[in-house]
């Protein structure tokens, strides 16, 4: 164990460095991810420093007293397989304590995550769209404004295990993105967000009470978007979501395994057509 290796809480500027590393690793983060991620938990981003040099990053975002989510895990290539990542992981597990904690593990890391208590639940699959689609106007779909945000927060809690007001406030107001709600008889029955990334755009979340609602939200989110690819991460058990991506000729490009430790939040995957992010759940 290196005595000059320290684990510290990251500043927002350091979170941006982590985002830059994600970009270099090919994760294609959003342009405003550092800002929005940091609002979710200002103490939930961990820096591993060797002789004051940042060599490893990871997040452990606590949403409330019952739920947390880990992600953003990168060790610089020249420092891998030397124990630095394990120490960082232990620090964030100490931080989340006995909360139900999620993670989206890459396939070759699933066994290692299982060794520290994570149990696989289902696959999340990333699909890419590379061509424009036509969209018919739907009067039920409206922008998510500040006035509508309180209702969105209530609706979001049906599909996410904890309230996340600061994060969603930032997430739904990103420059050059879109945040749309499907309102029927005065009630929200679906919503989605699309955000600009270093390459193209990502949709997430996309929550809807039917495949028809999800389809309409999807088309309105991508309308007028001319930068590709457009990426959508779906939970594999949602067969209606699989039919949606196949309908528009989207291609599978990546897969993770959603895992939980200390329990399972038992989300209604049939109405989750797109998860928010691999990094924050």
Coordinates of C-alpha atoms in Angstrom, one line a residue:
X1 CA 0.0 0.0 0.0
X2 CA 1.4 3.4 -1.0
X3 CA 1.6 5.7 2.0
X4 CA 1.5 8.7 -0.3
X5 CA -1.9 7.7 -1.8
X6 CA -4.8 9.7 -0.5
X7 CA -8.5 9.7 -1.2
X8 CA -10.2 13.1 -1.1
X9 CA -13.6 14.6 -2.0
X10 CA -13.6 16.1 -5.4
X11 CA -14.3 19.7 -6.2
X12 CA -16.6 20.6 -9.1
X13 CA -13.5 21.5 -11.2
X14 CA -12.1 18.0 -10.5
X15 CA -15.5 16.4 -11.5
X16 CA -15.0 18.1 -14.8
X17 CA -11.6 16.4 -15.0
X18 CA -13.4 13.1 -14.4
X19 CA -15.8 13.9 -17.3
X20 CA -12.8 14.6 -19.5
X21 CA -11.4 11.2 -18.6
X22 CA -14.7 9.6 -19.5
X23 CA -14.5 11.4 -22.9
X24 CA -11.0 10.0 -23.4
X25 CA -12.3 6.5 -22.5
X26 CA -15.0 6.8 -25.2
X27 CA -18.0 7.1 -22.8
X28 CA -19.2 10.3 -24.6
X29 CA -20.5 12.2 -21.6
X30 CA -22.8 15.2 -21.8
X31 CA -21.5 18.7 -22.1
X32 CA -23.1 19.7 -18.8
X33 CA -22.7 16.4 -17.0
X34 CA -20.1 17.8 -14.5
X35 CA -22.4 20.6 -13.4
X36 CA -25.5 18.4 -13.1
X37 CA -23.7 15.4 -11.5
X38 CA -22.2 17.6 -8.9
X39 CA -25.6 19.0 -7.8
X40 CA -26.8 15.4 -7.1
X41 CA -24.3 15.1 -4.2
X42 CA -21.5 17.5 -3.6
X43 CA -19.7 15.1 -1.4
X44 CA -20.2 12.0 -3.6
X45 CA -17.2 12.3 -5.9
X46 CA -13.9 10.8 -4.9
X47 CA -10.4 11.5 -6.1
X48 CA -7.5 9.1 -5.6
X49 CA -4.2 11.1 -5.5
X50 CA -0.7 9.7 -5.5
X51 CA 1.9 12.3 -4.4
X52 CA -0.9 14.9 -5.1
X53 CA -1.4 13.6 -8.7
X54 CA -5.0 12.7 -9.5
X55 CA -4.8 9.1 -10.7
X56 CA -8.3 7.7 -10.0
X57 CA -11.8 8.9 -9.9
X58 CA -15.2 7.4 -8.8
X59 CA -18.6 8.6 -7.6
X60 CA -21.0 7.4 -4.9
X61 CA -24.0 9.7 -5.1
X62 CA -26.3 9.5 -2.1
X63 CA -29.8 10.4 -3.0
X64 CA -31.5 9.9 0.4
X65 CA -31.2 7.7 3.5
X66 CA -32.1 4.6 1.6
X67 CA -30.6 4.8 -1.9
X68 CA -27.3 5.6 -3.6
X69 CA -25.7 5.0 -6.9
X70 CA -22.0 4.4 -7.8
X71 CA -20.3 5.2 -11.1
X72 CA -17.7 7.4 -12.9
X73 CA -15.0 4.8 -12.0
X74 CA -11.7 5.3 -13.9
X75 CA -8.1 4.6 -12.9
X76 CA -5.4 6.0 -15.1
X77 CA -4.0 3.2 -17.3
X78 CA -0.5 3.2 -15.9
X79 CA -1.8 2.8 -12.3
X80 CA -4.3 0.0 -12.9
X81 CA -4.1 -3.4 -11.1
X82 CA -2.0 -1.9 -8.3
X83 CA -4.7 -1.6 -5.7
X84 CA -5.6 2.1 -6.1
X85 CA -9.0 1.4 -7.5
X86 CA -9.9 -1.1 -4.6
X87 CA -9.0 1.6 -2.0
X88 CA -11.2 4.1 -3.9
X89 CA -14.1 1.6 -4.1
X90 CA -13.8 0.9 -0.4
X91 CA -14.0 4.6 0.4
X92 CA -17.2 5.1 -1.5
X93 CA -18.8 1.9 -0.1
X94 CA -18.0 3.3 3.4
X95 CA -19.7 6.5 2.3
X96 CA -22.9 4.9 1.1
X97 CA -23.0 2.6 4.1
X98 CA -26.0 0.2 4.2
X99 CA -28.1 2.0 1.6
X100 CA -29.4 0.1 -1.4
X101 CA -26.7 1.0 -3.9
X102 CA -26.9 0.6 -7.7
X103 CA -24.2 0.4 -10.3
X104 CA -24.1 -0.2 -14.1
X105 CA -21.2 -2.6 -14.4
X106 CA -19.4 -3.3 -17.7
X107 CA -19.5 -6.9 -18.6
X108 CA -15.9 -7.8 -17.7
X109 CA -16.3 -6.3 -14.2
X110 CA -19.5 -8.0 -13.1
X111 CA -17.7 -10.8 -11.3
X112 CA -15.5 -8.3 -9.4
X113 CA -18.5 -6.3 -8.4
X114 CA -20.2 -9.5 -7.2
X115 CA -17.3 -10.1 -4.9
X116 CA -18.1 -6.9 -3.0
X117 CA -21.8 -7.6 -2.7
X118 CA -23.4 -6.4 -5.9
X119 CA -26.0 -8.7 -7.4
X120 CA -26.9 -8.6 -11.1
X121 CA -30.5 -7.7 -11.9
X122 CA -30.8 -7.0 -15.6
X123 CA -29.0 -5.7 -18.6
X124 CA -29.1 -2.1 -19.9
X125 CA -28.4 -1.8 -23.6
X126 CA -27.3 1.3 -25.5
X127 CA -28.8 1.8 -28.9
X128 CA -27.7 4.4 -31.5
X129 CA -29.7 6.3 -34.1
X130 CA -27.9 7.7 -37.1
X131 CA -30.6 9.2 -39.2
X132 CA -33.4 11.8 -38.9
X133 CA -37.0 10.7 -38.4
X134 CA -40.3 12.4 -39.2
X135 CA -42.4 13.7 -36.4
X136 CA -46.1 14.5 -36.3
X137 CA -47.1 17.3 -33.8
X138 CA -48.7 16.1 -30.6
X139 CA -50.5 18.8 -28.6
X140 CA -50.1 16.7 -25.4
X141 CA -46.3 17.1 -25.4
X142 CA -45.1 20.3 -23.7
X143 CA -41.8 21.7 -22.6
X144 CA -40.9 21.1 -19.0
X145 CA -40.8 24.6 -17.5
X146 CA -40.0 25.7 -14.0
X147 CA -43.8 25.8 -13.3
X148 CA -44.1 22.1 -14.3
X149 CA -41.0 20.9 -12.5
X150 CA -42.7 20.1 -9.2
X151 CA -45.1 17.7 -10.9
X152 CA -42.2 16.2 -12.8
X153 CA -40.4 15.5 -9.5
X154 CA -43.5 13.7 -8.2
X155 CA -43.8 11.7 -11.5
X156 CA -40.1 10.8 -11.5
X157 CA -40.3 9.2 -8.1
X158 CA -42.5 6.5 -9.7
X159 CA -39.5 5.3 -11.7
X160 CA -36.5 6.3 -9.7
X161 CA -35.9 5.0 -6.1
X162 CA -35.4 8.5 -4.5
X163 CA -36.2 12.1 -4.9
X164 CA -33.6 14.1 -6.9
X165 CA -34.8 17.7 -7.1
X166 CA -31.4 19.5 -7.5
X167 CA -30.2 17.1 -10.1
X168 CA -33.4 17.2 -12.2
X169 CA -33.6 21.0 -12.0
X170 CA -30.2 21.1 -13.7
X171 CA -30.8 18.1 -16.0
X172 CA -34.0 19.5 -17.5
X173 CA -32.6 23.0 -18.1
X174 CA -29.5 22.1 -20.1
X175 CA -28.5 24.5 -23.0
X176 CA -29.3 23.1 -26.4
X177 CA -31.2 20.2 -24.9
X178 CA -34.9 19.4 -24.6
X179 CA -37.0 18.3 -21.6
X180 CA -40.6 17.3 -22.6
X181 CA -43.6 16.1 -20.7
X182 CA -46.6 14.2 -22.1
X183 CA -49.7 15.7 -20.4
X184 CA -53.1 13.9 -20.7
X185 CA -56.3 15.3 -19.0
X186 CA -54.1 17.5 -16.8
X187 CA -51.9 14.6 -15.7
X188 CA -48.3 13.8 -16.6
X189 CA -48.1 10.3 -18.2
X190 CA -44.6 10.5 -19.4
X191 CA -41.5 12.6 -19.8
X192 CA -38.1 12.6 -21.4
X193 CA -34.8 14.6 -21.7
X194 CA -32.3 14.8 -24.5
X195 CA -28.9 16.4 -23.9
X196 CA -26.0 17.3 -26.1
X197 CA -22.8 15.2 -25.7
X198 CA -19.3 15.5 -27.0
X199 CA -20.6 13.4 -29.9
X200 CA -24.3 13.6 -30.8
X201 CA -27.0 13.5 -28.1
X202 CA -28.2 11.1 -25.4
X203 CA -31.8 10.6 -24.4
X204 CA -32.5 9.9 -20.7
X205 CA -34.6 9.5 -18.8
X206 CA -37.5 8.4 -21.0
X207 CA -40.4 7.3 -18.7
X208 CA -43.9 6.6 -20.2
X209 CA -47.0 4.8 -19.2
X210 CA -47.4 3.2 -22.7
X211 CA -45.4 2.4 -25.7
X212 CA -47.4 4.9 -27.7
X213 CA -46.5 7.7 -25.3
X214 CA -42.9 6.7 -25.3
X215 CA -42.8 6.6 -29.1
X216 CA -44.3 10.1 -29.4
X217 CA -41.9 11.6 -26.8
X218 CA -39.0 9.9 -28.5
X219 CA -39.9 11.5 -31.9
X220 CA -40.4 15.0 -30.3
X221 CA -37.1 14.8 -28.4
X222 CA -35.1 14.0 -31.6
X223 CA -37.1 16.4 -33.8
X224 CA -34.7 19.0 -35.4
X225 CA -31.7 17.3 -34.0
X226 CA -29.1 17.1 -36.7
X227 CA -26.1 15.9 -34.8
X228 CA -25.7 12.1 -34.6
X229 CA -25.5 9.6 -33.1
X230 CA -28.6 9.9 -30.8
X231 CA -28.2 7.3 -28.0
X232 CA -30.8 5.7 -25.8
X233 CA -30.1 3.3 -23.0
X234 CA -32.9 0.8 -22.4
X235 CA -33.5 -1.8 -19.7
X236 CA -33.4 -5.1 -21.6
X237 CA -36.5 -6.6 -19.9
X238 CA -38.7 -3.8 -21.3
X239 CA -39.7 -5.6 -24.6
X240 CA -41.7 -2.5 -25.7
X241 CA -38.5 -0.5 -25.5
X242 CA -36.7 -3.0 -27.6
X243 CA -39.5 -2.8 -30.2
X244 CA -39.1 1.0 -30.2
X245 CA -35.4 1.0 -31.0
X246 CA -35.9 -1.7 -33.6
X247 CA -38.7 0.3 -35.2
X248 CA -36.4 3.2 -35.9
X249 CA -33.4 1.0 -37.0
X250 CA -31.3 1.8 -34.0
X251 CA -28.2 -0.4 -33.5
X252 CA -26.9 -1.9 -30.3
X253 CA -23.5 -0.4 -29.4
X254 CA -22.9 -1.1 -25.7
X255 CA -24.2 -3.1 -22.7
X256 CA -24.0 -2.9 -19.0
X257 CA -25.4 -5.0 -16.1
X258 CA -27.5 -3.2 -13.6
X259 CA -26.5 -4.5 -10.2
X260 CA -27.5 -3.7 -6.6
X261 CA -26.1 -4.3 -3.2
X262 CA -28.1 -4.2 0.1
X263 CA -31.3 -5.0 -1.6
X264 CA -33.2 -4.2 -4.8
X265 CA -35.5 -1.1 -5.4
X266 CA -37.7 -3.3 -7.7
X267 CA -38.3 -0.6 -10.4
X268 CA -41.2 -0.8 -12.9
X269 CA -39.1 -1.6 -15.9
X270 CA -42.0 -1.9 -18.2
X271 CA -42.5 1.9 -18.1
X272 CA -38.8 2.8 -18.2
X273 CA -38.0 3.2 -21.9
X274 CA -34.7 5.0 -21.2
X275 CA -32.6 5.2 -18.0
X276 CA -31.2 8.5 -17.0
X277 CA -27.4 7.7 -17.1
X278 CA -25.1 4.8 -16.6
X279 CA -23.2 7.0 -14.1
X280 CA -26.0 8.2 -11.8
X281 CA -28.7 5.6 -12.3

